[in-house]
Amino acid sequence: MYFARRALLAVLAVLFLTLPATAQDKFITVASTTSTEQSGLFKHLLPAFTRASAIEVRVVAVGTGQAIKLGEKGDADVLLVHHKPSEEKFIAEGWGVKRLEVMYNDFVVVGPDSDPAKIKGITDVSAAFRKIAETKSTWASRGDASGTDLAEKEIWQALGIAVSKSGPEWYRELGQGMGPTLNTSAQLPAYTLSDRGTWISFKNRGPLQIVVEGDQKLFNQYGVMLVNPAKHPHVKVELGQQFIDWIVADAGQKTIADYKIEGQQLFFPNARKQGS
Amino acid sequence: MSEILSAFSIAFDLIVSLDRELIEIIRRTFLVSLSAVAIATLIGLPAGAVLAVVRFPGRRALVILINALMGLPPVVVGLVIYLVLSRSGPLGFMGLMFSPTAMIVAQCVLIVPIVTALSHQVLRELYEEYREQLCSFGATLPQMILTILWDGRRNLVTSVMAGFGRAVAEVGAVLIVGGNIAGVTRVMTTTIALETSKGDLALALALGMILVVTAIALNASAFLVGDAAPARQGG
Amino acid sequence: MPSLPLSLENVSLSIGGASLIEDVSLTLHHGPRTIILGANGAGKSLILRLSHGLLGPTRGSVRWGGAERLGPLRRRQAMVFQKPIMLRRSTRANAGYGLKIAGMPRSEREARVAQVLERVGLARLAERDARVLSGGEQQKLALARAWALDPEIMFLDEPTANLDPTATAAVEAIVNEIHAGGAKIVMTTQSLSQAKRLADEVIFVHRGRVAEQTPADEFFANPRSAEAAAFLKGELAW
Ligand SMILES: Nc1ncnc2c1ncn2[C@@H]1O[C@H](COP(=O)(O)OP(=O)(O)OP(=O)(O)O)[C@@H](O)[C@H]1O
Ligand SMILES: [Mg+2]
């Protein structure tokens, strides 16, 4: 019995004494999207930045909508998200200092092997969406106001097809991140829109496969913004700016281009070409 | 089915290889939850004892309220704490958002009612048993409280462990206030949620198994320690 | 003797609408060993609780040495309950707990505890968990625990109910010793022979009322109330 007590004390001691093993003292908080985090890009990108700058980057990965909220509330120093209209609104309302384009990736439409809407191989995503609506094939929407979700909604809207959480019946809004949405789509099965990175690293595909890809409309631009210190004085302007400078400069851009899963490049740096 | 089987082998591999990242996460998980439990115990046990011993107007209503708070939905707690600790919130100046401290606060809020309500139940019964004798000794309120806390300690282990179980298993609140930042606020449950959303069900399940096993080990040692405490059993 | 005389003045007690004690008046003085007699459920234990201040009267008042509030005086009283309450501790810790509450330093306490445990024959069981002691051992421990406090008034609620003849004799000897030490004894019993051996005065309780308070010799020879007379003959109707 004494042994048990000693053992427990020992375990607690080890737990607490070895605590400060990690944790840099210089760090910034970056609000970004689940797709970037889950694609594994950050694991590849951030250590390179930390080596160069001795600044730790803490990523909070949420949907674009929530990431922008975090910025507005001052809970992040830098935003790295992918929905241009929301980003521009963020800047216009004075929450962010300046938007710089960083890179793009692309979306793919995935769907069941059986392909009930017969859209496999179509290159025009709008036409594919229309056929899904016409055949009333099940569609799983993230419905979480993420960049992916907003991009999807824009395509429906451009087609004049009204979709929302209240229907039509074949349209299912899940209110979840990319991964859970893919998990659900594999079960239903259903068509859904995914960013390529999450799709490639996703392990539970079930009957799903890529049915539409390559359309210009499926390109997904990422922007980076510093949260405005005029609104939130505690924002780490200097460190955050260092991160932004690095990611749009050669070193960062090359690191992005180097990131591959199963031999495929997921993110295409395009910072210098576009500027702000 | 294949996922369940491969989960076992992944769990086994992770454990024997002493995966550094995993060990970090386990350690952080227990650090956060044990800190939350320690604080909740310091609040909950005395509060439970006071509720058991001291009669004051509104005591019954308070007991009912605390019992109800045992079922607080974690996401709601997470959201409220987020709004409070956010830079734009009343305690934003402390800069606690997305830190382990914020997770400890969230878990505390969730488990203080549990520890309080369960220990109140234990201590109430003990106090009913002891009341006349302690009154006869002329014990003061603090003396009564200390007596029932000490004599009830073995049963209180269960109350505290129930709190720990809830803390360590909780994901909704710590995800919101911790942000699941790799290497900073990523704990077992948020890792499991993340791996699930990546579709890596086998890895997620393996992590779940490790969490359950470590929690069982901790519970077992707590009970052994409780039994080893003084006042040896003679019979 | 600040706690004495102890007087109940027109005391009534009802719990949950049931009237359990009705209009009891009595006074306990320093000196005589008072034995409370009465049938099961007559109200003996309740009168002890009221006298020890564990219950407050619904009507009437209880005074200790003239004061209506017991306060710190309670530490100068001790009670042995009909059902002994054993703390979840060792026999030794139980015996010393009242002293600990009263703030006696550990060294003094240990000596006192060893002495009383020795006297009630529990020294050899000192380390045992009190809650595994036999019924009779628990009663002895409860007595030792109360005795350790060296009280001015000792309330004893059927302290020998579960004891073997030797132990009963030993407990009676201890009661007499406590009395000889200057304490007031207030005790209930169901044993008439024990009452005859110990009583200096008898209070007879019947259905929540005090039927009489009489010196012992007179009570056993010539009870004043009809109920007491019937009780002594073993003919008291329920
Ligand atoms: N808390 C209570 N609530 C309701 N009734 C009670 C309570 N305590 C005692 N009584 C009742 O009061 C009556 C007197 O109880 P008390 O314990 O004083 O009897 P007693 O004379 O000591 O009897 P015994 O010889 O059996 O010990 C009993 O009828 C009992 O049922
Ligand atoms: Mg009785």
Short mmCIF file of N, CA and C and ligand atoms in Angstrom, two decimals, chain C residues 15 20 39-46 82 158 190, ligand 1:
data_model
loop_
_atom_site.label_atom_id
_atom_site.label_comp_id
_atom_site.label_asym_id
_atom_site.label_seq_id
_atom_site.Cartn_x
_atom_site.Cartn_y
_atom_site.Cartn_z
N ILE C 15 -42.25 16.83 17.32
CA ILE C 15 -41.48 16.69 16.07
C ILE C 15 -42.44 16.23 15.00
N LEU C 20 -44.23 14.68 21.63
CA LEU C 20 -43.44 13.60 22.23
C LEU C 20 -43.19 13.82 23.71
N ALA C 39 -41.19 3.03 30.56
CA ALA C 39 -41.36 1.99 29.55
C ALA C 39 -40.67 2.40 28.26
N ASN C 40 -40.55 1.47 27.33
CA ASN C 40 -40.00 1.80 26.01
C ASN C 40 -40.84 2.89 25.37
N GLY C 41 -40.17 3.87 24.83
CA GLY C 41 -40.88 4.94 24.13
C GLY C 41 -41.50 5.96 25.05
N ALA C 42 -41.19 5.89 26.35
CA ALA C 42 -41.79 6.84 27.29
C ALA C 42 -41.24 8.25 27.09
N GLY C 43 -40.01 8.34 26.60
CA GLY C 43 -39.41 9.67 26.40
C GLY C 43 -38.14 9.89 27.20
N LYS C 44 -37.54 8.82 27.70
CA LYS C 44 -36.33 8.94 28.51
C LYS C 44 -35.17 9.52 27.71
N SER C 45 -34.95 8.94 26.53
CA SER C 45 -33.81 9.42 25.72
C SER C 45 -34.02 10.87 25.31
N LEU C 46 -35.27 11.21 25.00
CA LEU C 46 -35.53 12.60 24.60
C LEU C 46 -35.24 13.56 25.75
N GLN C 82 -27.52 5.83 23.66
CA GLN C 82 -28.10 4.48 23.70
C GLN C 82 -27.51 3.62 22.58
N GLU C 158 -28.87 4.09 29.00
CA GLU C 158 -28.79 2.62 29.03
C GLU C 158 -27.38 2.12 28.71
N GLN C 190 -33.13 -0.02 31.94
CA GLN C 190 -34.33 -0.85 31.94
C GLN C 190 -34.24 -1.90 33.04
N1 LIG D 1 -36.86 12.29 15.89
C1 LIG D 1 -38.05 11.74 16.24
N2 LIG D 1 -39.10 11.88 15.44
C2 LIG D 1 -40.30 11.34 15.75
N3 LIG D 1 -40.50 10.65 16.85
C3 LIG D 1 -39.51 10.47 17.71
C4 LIG D 1 -38.22 11.01 17.45
N4 LIG D 1 -37.40 10.68 18.46
C5 LIG D 1 -38.15 9.96 19.33
N5 LIG D 1 -39.40 9.84 18.89
C6 LIG D 1 -40.50 9.15 19.58
O1 LIG D 1 -40.58 9.67 20.87
C7 LIG D 1 -40.90 8.64 21.77
C8 LIG D 1 -39.92 8.66 22.93
O2 LIG D 1 -38.65 8.29 22.42
P1 LIG D 1 -37.40 7.98 23.38
O3 LIG D 1 -36.27 7.61 22.52
O4 LIG D 1 -37.21 9.11 24.31
O5 LIG D 1 -37.92 6.73 24.18
P2 LIG D 1 -37.20 5.99 25.37
O6 LIG D 1 -37.99 6.28 26.58
O7 LIG D 1 -35.79 6.32 25.42
O8 LIG D 1 -37.44 4.46 24.97
P3 LIG D 1 -36.44 3.19 25.05
O9 LIG D 1 -36.57 2.66 26.41
O10 LIG D 1 -37.01 2.28 24.04
O11 LIG D 1 -35.09 3.69 24.72
C9 LIG D 1 -40.93 7.37 21.00
O12 LIG D 1 -42.26 7.00 20.77
C10 LIG D 1 -40.24 7.70 19.72
O13 LIG D 1 -40.82 6.99 18.65
#
